[in-house]
Amino acid sequence: MVWLGRDVEGVEREPAIVTDVFTRVVFVWTAIGAATFVLLLKVRAPYGRYLRPGWGPTLPHRVGWIAMEIVSPAALVAAWLSGSGGREVWAVLFVVLWLAHYLNRALVFPFVSRWGGRRMPVAIMASAIVFNAVNGGLNGWWFGHIAAPYPDGWATDPRFVIGLSLFVCGATINIRADATLRGLRAPGESGYRIPRGGLYRFVSCPNYLGEIVEWVGFAVLAWSPAAATFAVWTAANLTPRALSHHAWYRETFDDYPEKRRALIPGIL
Ligand SMILES: NC(=O)c1ccc[n+]([C@@H]2O[C@H](COP(=O)([O-])OP(=O)(O)OC[C@H]3O[C@@H](n4cnc5c(N)ncnc54)[C@H](OP(=O)(O)O)[C@@H]3O)[C@@H](O)[C@H]2O)c1
């Protein structure tokens, strides 16, 4: 696959070693994502309904959530601005899309979510900070240091059109599905009910499905290996969690809809 490399005439290139190291880091990071997928199939990440003793000290869920999620936009912007590239309209648009997602996730989502008095292990927050720092950093570095300027005609390139459609569709599914879950609890409650309606008719975790589609779309739209590794990581995190949620729903509710799947309608 040919990525947009910084080989455009008139554009100052990073030394080849920088691009080379970047490519190796992305490769290794993707391999770690694949290994994490296997690990998460065996160990349910201990937050939310799977919070359990034995994972060290905890802190209020909301505090941990904000601290870990704000790292992603901060790392992206710092890495982007540390380079001289990525200032043309398309790269700026991609940075803005990343920021829009993460400012919502870090600063809006935790205040509208109904977590009751739930807590989170510090270890979960710390691992998510590393995850977000590396993914935000790699994507910012790509735009600021590695990517060639996206061509003026990028808006009519099939990668842009398909990628943007997937991104918008995925984000819409994710936001709507998270809102449905929110509606299942009154303020202060922390129990669980069966979500119904929308894509919940087909799968237990449309919020995760939407998130994965969103970041696959971003990788296609920005045509970037850093975004591709983030899409892989998102699927590696959320596919095992969707399988766990699905199994948990079936164990917990006798009247859980039989035909509902975990993540992909009719398939998984
Ligand atoms: N890019 C990535 O790798 C990544 C990784 C993780 C999360 N995310 C995104 O972050 C968001 C939150 O993730 P999450 O793992 O916390 O999602 P989740 O387990 O589906 O929970 C989302 C929210 O809904 C509540 N909830 C879930 N099921 C419920 C039910 N049946 N009845 C009542 N309330 C219910 C949860 O409460 P509790 O917390 O009390 O269970 C939580 O507040 C999602 O949009 C997800 O896509 C992205």
XYZ file of C-alpha atoms and ligand atoms in Angstrom:
316
model
C 0.000 0.000 0.000
C 1.380 3.421 -0.903
C 0.886 6.025 1.779
C 1.129 9.736 1.105
C 4.870 10.210 1.659
C 6.660 13.500 1.970
C 8.198 13.339 -1.494
C 6.613 16.369 -3.094
C 8.919 18.791 -4.884
C 9.478 22.012 -2.962
C 8.577 20.462 0.388
C 11.402 20.211 2.881
C 11.806 16.530 3.725
C 12.495 15.088 7.122
C 15.747 13.110 7.081
C 14.949 9.611 5.785
C 15.860 8.182 9.185
C 12.888 9.999 10.785
C 10.406 8.463 8.370
C 12.120 5.113 8.760
C 11.950 5.190 12.573
C 8.322 6.375 12.399
C 7.386 3.453 10.146
C 9.070 0.960 12.493
C 7.374 2.442 15.552
C 3.977 2.216 13.836
C 4.676 -1.400 12.913
C 5.722 -2.373 16.454
C 2.772 -0.477 17.965
C 0.358 -2.315 15.669
C 1.879 -5.645 16.738
C 1.396 -4.659 20.404
C -2.242 -3.849 19.550
C -2.678 -7.339 18.082
C -1.165 -8.889 21.233
C -3.489 -6.767 23.377
C -6.457 -8.141 21.449
C -5.455 -11.690 22.414
C -4.906 -10.656 26.048
C -8.309 -8.911 26.245
C -10.029 -12.042 24.978
C -8.798 -13.703 28.179
C -8.912 -10.833 30.704
C -11.886 -8.470 30.965
C -10.527 -4.925 31.401
C -11.534 -4.098 35.016
C -13.651 -0.988 34.592
C -17.384 -0.365 34.401
C -19.345 -3.598 35.085
C -16.098 -5.600 35.368
C -14.578 -3.509 38.175
C -13.292 -5.988 40.759
C -10.793 -6.117 43.629
C -7.163 -6.975 42.945
C -6.283 -4.163 40.527
C -4.733 -1.769 43.042
C -5.906 1.658 44.165
C -8.934 3.272 42.552
C -10.112 6.826 41.933
C -13.479 8.345 40.929
C -14.369 7.096 37.441
C -15.042 10.612 36.150
C -11.635 11.932 37.261
C -9.811 8.965 35.729
C -11.797 9.259 32.504
C -11.023 12.949 31.966
C -7.340 12.495 32.868
C -6.861 9.647 30.410
C -8.907 10.965 27.474
C -7.575 14.517 27.437
C -4.114 13.104 26.738
C -5.054 12.117 23.187
C -5.905 15.595 21.810
C -3.029 17.138 23.803
C -0.490 14.664 22.367
C -1.880 15.062 18.849
C -1.664 18.855 18.903
C 1.816 18.897 20.512
C 3.243 16.455 17.952
C 1.519 18.199 15.033
C 2.743 21.655 16.024
C 6.276 20.394 16.636
C 6.630 19.929 12.850
C 6.297 22.385 9.992
C 3.955 20.235 7.885
C 0.230 19.621 7.935
C -0.917 23.216 7.766
C -2.930 22.916 4.536
C -6.700 22.751 4.712
C -7.091 18.950 4.588
C -4.555 18.151 7.290
C -6.091 20.864 9.475
C -9.541 19.349 8.876
C -8.272 15.934 10.017
C -6.762 17.448 13.151
C -10.091 19.204 13.823
C -12.036 15.936 13.408
C -9.724 14.230 15.925
C -10.111 17.134 18.349
C -13.906 17.203 17.958
C -14.120 13.498 18.822
C -11.760 13.701 21.766
C -12.965 16.945 23.268
C -16.434 15.393 23.314
C -15.053 12.149 24.795
C -12.861 13.881 27.405
C -14.933 16.911 28.410
C -18.601 16.272 27.521
C -19.083 12.479 27.832
C -17.861 12.281 31.469
C -20.269 14.996 32.569
C -23.378 13.596 30.899
C -22.621 9.929 31.758
C -24.459 8.367 34.685
C -21.818 6.556 36.683
C -23.330 6.857 40.171
C -20.374 6.576 42.579
C -18.368 4.265 40.292
C -14.594 4.116 40.633
C -11.760 3.140 38.286
C -8.426 1.435 39.012
C -5.470 3.819 38.696
C -3.831 1.061 36.598
C -6.616 1.369 33.972
C -6.200 5.137 33.846
C -2.406 4.764 33.513
C -2.617 2.214 30.695
C -5.166 4.383 28.859
C -2.858 7.392 29.213
C -0.066 5.456 27.481
C -2.521 4.268 24.799
C -3.775 7.806 24.153
C -0.322 9.437 24.298
C 1.126 7.041 21.714
C -1.892 7.136 19.380
C -2.371 10.892 19.620
C 1.392 11.426 19.291
C 1.811 9.182 16.249
C -1.124 10.791 14.452
C 0.047 14.324 15.217
C 3.586 13.418 14.146
C 2.242 12.045 10.883
C 0.473 15.299 10.015
C 3.249 17.605 11.275
C 6.353 15.745 10.116
C 5.734 12.939 7.657
C 2.696 13.425 5.392
C 3.046 15.232 2.109
C 0.565 18.087 1.703
C -2.762 16.541 0.761
C -3.526 17.571 -2.850
C -6.095 20.289 -3.588
C -8.362 17.703 -5.225
C -8.397 15.466 -2.119
C -12.108 16.224 -1.582
C -12.989 14.298 -4.738
C -10.616 11.405 -4.088
C -12.579 8.202 -3.351
C -10.500 7.735 -0.168
C -11.753 11.054 1.160
C -15.370 10.482 0.144
C -15.569 6.911 1.480
C -13.498 7.691 4.585
C -15.521 10.760 5.531
C -18.792 8.878 5.022
C -17.591 6.071 7.313
C -16.293 8.554 9.873
C -19.567 10.498 10.059
C -21.689 7.337 10.039
C -19.571 5.704 12.760
C -19.549 8.799 14.958
C -23.336 9.123 14.648
C -23.887 5.464 15.565
C -21.495 5.760 18.522
C -23.036 8.933 19.929
C -26.629 7.717 19.536
C -25.858 4.325 21.078
C -24.072 5.911 24.060
C -27.092 8.211 24.512
C -29.428 5.179 24.602
C -27.321 3.642 27.400
C -27.438 6.918 29.315
C -31.208 6.919 29.078
C -31.341 3.574 30.911
C -30.320 5.169 34.210
C -31.815 7.915 36.315
C -29.282 10.374 37.758
C -27.363 8.716 40.624
C -28.244 5.150 39.507
C -25.561 2.634 38.540
C -27.555 -0.518 37.660
C -27.992 -2.147 34.255
C -31.037 -2.699 31.992
C -31.468 -4.216 28.540
C -30.935 -1.511 25.907
C -33.508 -1.568 23.107
C -34.214 0.179 19.803
C -31.968 1.432 16.998
C -29.000 -0.823 16.314
C -29.528 -2.481 19.714
C -32.124 -4.550 17.877
C -29.212 -6.276 16.141
C -26.152 -6.027 18.415
C -25.293 -5.606 22.098
C -22.645 -2.910 21.512
C -23.495 -0.533 18.669
C -21.461 2.147 20.456
C -18.338 0.025 19.910
C -19.346 -0.823 16.344
C -19.742 2.918 15.629
C -16.375 3.731 17.220
C -14.573 1.109 15.102
C -16.281 2.258 11.873
C -15.434 5.877 12.750
C -11.687 5.212 13.093
C -11.525 2.938 10.056
C -13.117 5.861 8.198
C -10.519 8.249 9.603
C -7.680 5.983 8.444
C -9.114 5.882 4.915
C -9.846 9.605 4.800
C -6.404 10.658 6.034
C -4.706 7.702 4.267
C -2.261 7.455 7.105
C -0.481 4.486 8.716
C -0.739 6.186 12.117
C -4.519 6.371 11.747
C -4.595 2.769 10.496
C -2.792 1.567 13.630
C -5.276 3.490 15.760
C -8.164 1.771 13.954
C -6.502 -1.595 14.667
C -6.065 -0.654 18.343
C -9.690 0.469 18.608
C -10.906 -2.854 17.219
C -8.413 -4.700 19.472
C -9.824 -2.959 22.547
C -13.502 -3.018 21.705
C -14.093 -6.376 19.983
C -13.192 -8.454 23.082
C -15.140 -6.029 25.268
C -18.198 -6.363 23.031
C -17.952 -10.170 23.278
C -17.681 -9.874 27.084
C -20.667 -7.486 27.300
C -22.726 -9.779 25.101
C -21.920 -12.841 27.225
C -22.593 -10.808 30.393
C -26.023 -9.676 29.112
C -26.962 -13.259 28.270
C -25.862 -14.520 31.692
C -27.567 -11.643 33.527
C -30.951 -11.298 31.777
C -33.113 -14.394 31.129
C -35.177 -12.433 28.607
C -32.165 -11.090 26.652
C -33.105 -11.036 22.918
C -32.008 -14.371 21.408
C -31.083 -13.147 17.954
C -29.009 -10.167 19.037
C -25.273 -10.525 18.231
C -22.320 -8.895 20.014
C -20.855 -6.409 17.523
C -21.617 -7.038 13.848
C -25.262 -7.577 12.871
C -25.881 -11.203 11.839
C -22.188 -12.111 11.995
C -20.418 -11.692 15.352
N -11.115 4.003 20.916
C -11.061 3.084 21.884
O -10.190 2.213 21.881
C -12.074 3.106 23.009
C -11.824 2.337 24.174
C -12.765 2.336 25.178
C -13.944 3.079 25.064
N -14.158 3.823 23.946
C -15.423 4.559 23.814
O -15.757 5.179 25.027
C -17.161 5.092 25.270
C -17.425 4.429 26.614
O -16.815 3.154 26.647
P -17.242 2.040 27.739
O -16.334 0.876 27.559
O -17.406 2.678 29.080
O -18.703 1.662 27.166
P -19.896 0.828 27.849
O -19.377 -0.273 28.710
O -20.832 0.463 26.751
O -20.593 1.891 28.823
C -20.963 3.151 28.338
C -21.778 3.855 29.437
O -23.094 3.287 29.537
C -23.290 2.647 30.815
N -23.960 1.381 30.503
C -23.479 0.402 29.697
N -24.384 -0.580 29.549
C -25.466 -0.233 30.310
C -26.717 -0.848 30.574
N -27.038 -2.014 30.023
N -27.588 -0.222 31.411
C -27.264 0.976 31.958
N -26.087 1.628 31.723
C -25.190 1.027 30.906
C -21.893 2.457 31.385
O -21.912 2.434 32.788
P -20.748 1.691 33.629
O -19.456 2.397 33.271
O -21.189 1.925 35.033
O -20.751 0.254 33.191
C -21.188 3.712 30.826
O -21.572 4.843 31.560
C -17.764 4.313 24.096
O -18.320 5.204 23.155
C -16.566 3.601 23.489
O -16.744 3.392 22.104
C -13.240 3.847 22.923
